[in-house]
Amino acid sequence: MEHKTLVDTVAEKLLEDIVAGRLAPGDALPAEADIAAEYQVSRLTVREALTMLRTIKVISVQRGRGTFITPPDQWTSVEAIVRAAAHSTGNSVASKQLLEARRLVESGAAALAAARRTDADLELLRGELDSMASADAAGDAEAFVEADRLFHALILKMSGNTLFAAVFVPMGRVLADARREAFVAASVRGRTLAMHRKVLAAVESGDQQGAREAMEDHVGQIQDDLDGGAEAQPAASAGGQQPTEGQQAAVV
């Protein structure tokens, strides 16, 4: 589990205030002393947290005036941008936008992975699929979402393009809670597992076009669920439970 320092925690709380609209673009930040008092930390901790936010352009210093919130379109952190989009447009709209990006990039990553995969890569990918299957059988949504995350991270890594992971790993962190909720439903887990098996088979055989299409189908099915366009329910896995509309919309 990722370890967070006190500085990280303060930066996180300030960012949450910003993306939630409690501090809007153009607003001046409270004084360091006031922030320190509110969060019961030292001014040095606040100063370091503000430096983190300045680094990703969430805030900017205007000489002689103070520190101000910048518009999200100027931010350089994918995770911060995704969080801001989820608050400003609604989670379902933000999820659609993320799925559009995933469908374009992950399908290409899967094709590259099929061309560049090694035996060691395939062994790791099979291991994550086995972990997903075990979590599905146990009805363990927490373990399922982690294995799912690692499966996709491996595909991105196997592509050989480090930019893919740099962009999409932060998105995965933002969407983890929604995925966890969705994977409570056995039918959602079953569909996801079946889609991942198709991706693995294509990557394993070195079929670049097949891998691309399998990943497009996977993300496309999620998009259909989000749009409410999937007419038929997929076969349920171990628990036999069908997903609610909200759970379908959350699976990203």
One Martini backbone bead per residue (centre of mass of N, CA, C, O) as a GRO file, in nm:
protein
  252
    1MET     BB    1   0.098   0.035   0.020
    2GLU     BB    2   0.075   0.361   0.003
    3HIS     BB    3   0.274   0.608   0.138
    4LYS     BB    4   0.183   0.883   0.349
    5THR     BB    5   0.249   1.190   0.418
    6LEU     BB    6   0.173   1.484   0.560
    7VAL     BB    7   0.209   1.642   0.301
    8ASP     BB    8   0.026   1.469   0.126
    9THR     BB    9  -0.233   1.512   0.294
   10VAL     BB   10  -0.254   1.819   0.258
   11ALA     BB   11  -0.258   1.822  -0.049
   12GLU     BB   12  -0.511   1.645  -0.074
   13LYS     BB   13  -0.708   1.835   0.079
   14LEU     BB   14  -0.672   2.079  -0.105
   15LEU     BB   15  -0.757   1.941  -0.367
   16GLU     BB   16  -1.041   1.867  -0.271
   17ASP     BB   17  -1.137   2.159  -0.235
   18ILE     BB   18  -1.100   2.230  -0.534
   19VAL     BB   19  -1.264   2.000  -0.686
   20ALA     BB   20  -1.530   2.072  -0.501
   21GLY     BB   21  -1.539   2.411  -0.495
   22ARG     BB   22  -1.431   2.556  -0.230
   23LEU     BB   23  -1.202   2.619  -0.445
   24ALA     BB   24  -1.168   2.840  -0.702
   25PRO     BB   25  -1.086   2.962  -0.979
   26GLY     BB   26  -0.906   3.260  -0.871
   27ASP     BB   27  -0.865   3.197  -0.594
   28ALA     BB   28  -0.742   3.256  -0.289
   29LEU     BB   29  -0.545   3.141  -0.068
   30PRO     BB   30  -0.491   3.089   0.225
   31ALA     BB   31  -0.298   3.129   0.464
   32GLU     BB   32  -0.061   2.937   0.597
   33ALA     BB   33  -0.155   2.970   0.894
   34ASP     BB   34  -0.451   2.882   0.841
   35ILE     BB   35  -0.393   2.601   0.730
   36ALA     BB   36  -0.234   2.499   0.973
   37ALA     BB   37  -0.469   2.529   1.174
   38GLU     BB   38  -0.681   2.349   1.032
   39TYR     BB   39  -0.465   2.085   1.012
   40GLN     BB   40  -0.255   2.072   1.240
   41VAL     BB   41   0.016   2.208   1.126
   42SER     BB   42   0.286   2.316   0.994
   43ARG     BB   43   0.410   2.556   0.785
   44LEU     BB   44   0.611   2.371   0.645
   45THR     BB   45   0.406   2.164   0.549
   46VAL     BB   46   0.239   2.358   0.382
   47ARG     BB   47   0.464   2.455   0.194
   48GLU     BB   48   0.517   2.173   0.070
   49ALA     BB   49   0.231   2.128  -0.037
   50LEU     BB   50   0.229   2.375  -0.226
   51THR     BB   51   0.462   2.283  -0.399
   52MET     BB   52   0.317   2.039  -0.518
   53LEU     BB   53   0.086   2.210  -0.653
   54ARG     BB   54   0.273   2.384  -0.828
   55THR     BB   55   0.404   2.156  -0.996
   56ILE     BB   56   0.093   2.090  -1.119
   57LYS     BB   57  -0.062   2.378  -1.155
   58VAL     BB   58  -0.294   2.436  -0.936
   59ILE     BB   59  -0.101   2.662  -0.847
   60SER     BB   60  -0.015   3.019  -0.812
   61VAL     BB   61   0.223   3.280  -0.801
   62GLN     BB   62   0.167   3.626  -0.718
   63ARG     BB   63   0.335   3.890  -0.700
   64GLY     BB   64   0.200   4.076  -0.429
   65ARG     BB   65  -0.080   3.882  -0.391
   66GLY     BB   66  -0.039   3.553  -0.414
   67THR     BB   67  -0.226   3.250  -0.402
   68PHE     BB   68  -0.370   3.066  -0.682
   69ILE     BB   69  -0.617   2.924  -0.862
   70THR     BB   70  -0.617   2.717  -1.132
   71PRO     BB   71  -0.718   2.595  -1.409
   72PRO     BB   72  -0.749   2.266  -1.510
   73ASP     BB   73  -0.622   2.320  -1.809
   74GLN     BB   74  -0.325   2.373  -1.652
   75TRP     BB   75  -0.278   2.111  -1.555
   76THR     BB   76  -0.033   1.815  -1.506
   77SER     BB   77  -0.231   1.616  -1.360
   78VAL     BB   78  -0.420   1.352  -1.425
   79GLU     BB   79  -0.556   1.298  -1.154
   80ALA     BB   80  -0.660   1.588  -1.106
   81ILE     BB   81  -0.825   1.615  -1.367
   82VAL     BB   82  -1.018   1.378  -1.318
   83ARG     BB   83  -1.136   1.481  -1.053
   84ALA     BB   84  -1.247   1.746  -1.167
   85ALA     BB   85  -1.434   1.619  -1.381
   86ALA     BB   86  -1.614   1.456  -1.184
   87HIS     BB   87  -1.726   1.714  -1.039
   88SER     BB   88  -1.818   1.900  -1.293
   89THR     BB   89  -1.980   1.651  -1.477
   90GLY     BB   90  -1.983   1.393  -1.349
   91ASN     BB   91  -1.913   1.064  -1.323
   92SER     BB   92  -2.033   0.958  -1.593
   93VAL     BB   93  -1.887   1.153  -1.783
   94ALA     BB   94  -1.600   1.097  -1.693
   95SER     BB   95  -1.610   0.794  -1.758
   96LYS     BB   96  -1.652   0.824  -2.061
   97GLN     BB   97  -1.391   0.975  -2.120
   98LEU     BB   98  -1.204   0.751  -2.016
   99LEU     BB   99  -1.302   0.529  -2.208
  100GLU     BB  100  -1.218   0.663  -2.468
  101ALA     BB  101  -0.917   0.665  -2.398
  102ARG     BB  102  -0.883   0.362  -2.344
  103ARG     BB  103  -0.971   0.250  -2.618
  104LEU     BB  104  -0.741   0.379  -2.782
  105VAL     BB  105  -0.483   0.299  -2.607
  106GLU     BB  106  -0.519  -0.002  -2.510
  107SER     BB  107  -0.540  -0.129  -2.788
  108GLY     BB  108  -0.253  -0.050  -2.874
  109ALA     BB  109  -0.107  -0.186  -2.636
  110ALA     BB  110  -0.199  -0.475  -2.700
  111ALA     BB  111  -0.062  -0.495  -2.975
  112LEU     BB  112   0.226  -0.449  -2.870
  113ALA     BB  113   0.229  -0.683  -2.667
  114ALA     BB  114   0.204  -0.910  -2.883
  115ALA     BB  115   0.489  -0.831  -3.014
  116ARG     BB  116   0.671  -0.802  -2.716
  117ARG     BB  117   0.638  -1.042  -2.559
  118THR     BB  118   0.724  -1.252  -2.299
  119ASP     BB  119   0.737  -1.520  -2.104
  120ALA     BB  120   0.733  -1.354  -1.841
  121ASP     BB  121   0.488  -1.185  -1.906
  122LEU     BB  122   0.283  -1.418  -1.939
  123GLU     BB  123   0.307  -1.528  -1.655
  124LEU     BB  124   0.200  -1.274  -1.515
  125LEU     BB  125  -0.072  -1.257  -1.664
  126ARG     BB  126  -0.178  -1.532  -1.573
  127GLY     BB  127  -0.166  -1.472  -1.270
  128GLU     BB  128  -0.383  -1.245  -1.274
  129LEU     BB  129  -0.609  -1.420  -1.389
  130ASP     BB  130  -0.609  -1.622  -1.156
  131SER     BB  131  -0.675  -1.410  -0.940
  132MET     BB  132  -0.947  -1.330  -1.057
  133ALA     BB  133  -1.078  -1.609  -1.039
  134SER     BB  134  -1.049  -1.643  -0.733
  135ALA     BB  135  -1.204  -1.384  -0.654
  136ASP     BB  136  -1.465  -1.460  -0.789
  137ALA     BB  137  -1.522  -1.726  -0.632
  138ALA     BB  138  -1.507  -1.554  -0.348
  139GLY     BB  139  -1.631  -1.260  -0.379
  140ASP     BB  140  -1.367  -1.058  -0.410
  141ALA     BB  141  -1.351  -0.735  -0.496
  142GLU     BB  142  -1.077  -0.637  -0.397
  143ALA     BB  143  -0.902  -0.854  -0.542
  144PHE     BB  144  -1.015  -0.809  -0.826
  145VAL     BB  145  -0.931  -0.510  -0.871
  146GLU     BB  146  -0.627  -0.562  -0.838
  147ALA     BB  147  -0.592  -0.770  -1.069
  148ASP     BB  148  -0.704  -0.587  -1.287
  149ARG     BB  149  -0.497  -0.361  -1.260
  150LEU     BB  150  -0.243  -0.541  -1.315
  151PHE     BB  151  -0.320  -0.637  -1.593
  152HIS     BB  152  -0.322  -0.357  -1.729
  153ALA     BB  153  -0.036  -0.274  -1.645
  154LEU     BB  154   0.105  -0.501  -1.804
  155ILE     BB  155   0.015  -0.424  -2.084
  156LEU     BB  156   0.150  -0.147  -2.080
  157LYS     BB  157   0.437  -0.256  -2.029
  158MET     BB  158   0.451  -0.460  -2.278
  159SER     BB  159   0.449  -0.234  -2.500
  160GLY     BB  160   0.713  -0.031  -2.430
  161ASN     BB  161   0.539   0.227  -2.334
  162THR     BB  162   0.574   0.456  -2.078
  163LEU     BB  163   0.336   0.658  -2.129
  164PHE     BB  164   0.094   0.487  -2.070
  165ALA     BB  165   0.137   0.449  -1.763
  166ALA     BB  166   0.162   0.752  -1.686
  167VAL     BB  167  -0.144   0.805  -1.761
  168PHE     BB  168  -0.321   0.541  -1.642
  169VAL     BB  169  -0.255   0.494  -1.345
  170PRO     BB  170  -0.399   0.743  -1.221
  171MET     BB  171  -0.680   0.660  -1.318
  172GLY     BB  172  -0.700   0.400  -1.151
  173ARG     BB  173  -0.702   0.541  -0.876
  174VAL     BB  174  -0.962   0.708  -0.916
  175LEU     BB  175  -1.144   0.429  -1.001
  176ALA     BB  176  -1.134   0.215  -0.770
  177ASP     BB  177  -1.405   0.248  -0.616
  178ALA     BB  178  -1.595   0.189  -0.852
  179ARG     BB  179  -1.486  -0.093  -0.914
  180ARG     BB  180  -1.541  -0.223  -0.642
  181GLU     BB  181  -1.849  -0.191  -0.649
  182ALA     BB  182  -1.903  -0.344  -0.917
  183PHE     BB  183  -1.754  -0.626  -0.827
  184VAL     BB  184  -1.983  -0.737  -0.649
  185ALA     BB  185  -2.088  -0.833  -0.911
  186ALA     BB  186  -2.077  -1.132  -1.068
  187SER     BB  187  -2.141  -1.052  -1.367
  188VAL     BB  188  -1.913  -0.847  -1.393
  189ARG     BB  189  -1.683  -1.038  -1.336
  190GLY     BB  190  -1.745  -1.242  -1.563
  191ARG     BB  191  -1.712  -1.051  -1.801
  192THR     BB  192  -1.425  -0.953  -1.738
  193LEU     BB  193  -1.286  -1.229  -1.744
  194ALA     BB  194  -1.356  -1.302  -2.038
  195MET     BB  195  -1.212  -1.060  -2.169
  196HIS     BB  196  -0.927  -1.123  -2.056
  197ARG     BB  197  -0.892  -1.395  -2.195
  198LYS     BB  198  -0.887  -1.281  -2.484
  199VAL     BB  199  -0.643  -1.104  -2.451
  200LEU     BB  200  -0.442  -1.322  -2.369
  201ALA     BB  201  -0.467  -1.505  -2.619
  202ALA     BB  202  -0.365  -1.292  -2.822
  203VAL     BB  203  -0.095  -1.224  -2.691
  204GLU     BB  204   0.017  -1.515  -2.678
  205SER     BB  205  -0.005  -1.550  -3.010
  206GLY     BB  206   0.072  -1.262  -3.145
  207ASP     BB  207  -0.209  -1.109  -3.202
  208GLN     BB  208  -0.251  -0.791  -3.274
  209GLN     BB  209  -0.542  -0.759  -3.379
  210GLY     BB  210  -0.676  -0.934  -3.163
  211ALA     BB  211  -0.588  -0.763  -2.922
  212ARG     BB  212  -0.721  -0.504  -3.007
  213GLU     BB  213  -1.013  -0.617  -3.026
  214ALA     BB  214  -1.037  -0.727  -2.737
  215MET     BB  215  -0.998  -0.452  -2.598
  216GLU     BB  216  -1.225  -0.305  -2.739
  217ASP     BB  217  -1.448  -0.494  -2.637
  218HIS     BB  218  -1.406  -0.447  -2.340
  219VAL     BB  219  -1.448  -0.136  -2.337
  220GLY     BB  220  -1.712  -0.138  -2.503
  221GLN     BB  221  -1.887  -0.289  -2.294
  222ILE     BB  222  -1.861  -0.077  -2.078
  223GLN     BB  223  -1.985   0.148  -2.246
  224ASP     BB  224  -2.260   0.016  -2.284
  225ASP     BB  225  -2.331   0.012  -1.986
  226LEU     BB  226  -2.312   0.318  -1.943
  227ASP     BB  227  -2.537   0.375  -2.177
  228GLY     BB  228  -2.755   0.130  -2.172
  229GLY     BB  229  -2.703  -0.079  -2.439
  230ALA     BB  230  -2.721  -0.347  -2.290
  231GLU     BB  231  -2.949  -0.601  -2.321
  232ALA     BB  232  -2.781  -0.831  -2.228
  233GLN     BB  233  -2.698  -1.054  -1.993
  234PRO     BB  234  -2.447  -1.187  -1.851
  235ALA     BB  235  -2.288  -1.431  -1.729
  236ALA     BB  236  -2.268  -1.555  -1.432
  237SER     BB  237  -2.095  -1.619  -1.164
  238ALA     BB  238  -2.072  -1.762  -0.869
  239GLY     BB  239  -2.318  -1.578  -0.735
  240GLY     BB  240  -2.547  -1.470  -0.958
  241GLN     BB  241  -2.531  -1.166  -0.957
  242GLN     BB  242  -2.675  -0.875  -1.057
  243PRO     BB  243  -2.631  -0.573  -1.181
  244THR     BB  244  -2.669  -0.265  -1.137
  245GLU     BB  245  -2.686   0.027  -1.295
  246GLY     BB  246  -2.467   0.165  -1.119
  247GLN     BB  247  -2.255  -0.058  -1.148
  248GLN     BB  248  -2.220  -0.047  -1.450
  249ALA     BB  249  -2.135   0.259  -1.465
  250ALA     BB  250  -1.867   0.210  -1.279
  251VAL     BB  251  -1.715   0.034  -1.487
  252VAL     BB  252  -1.356   0.139  -1.548
   0.00000   0.00000   0.00000
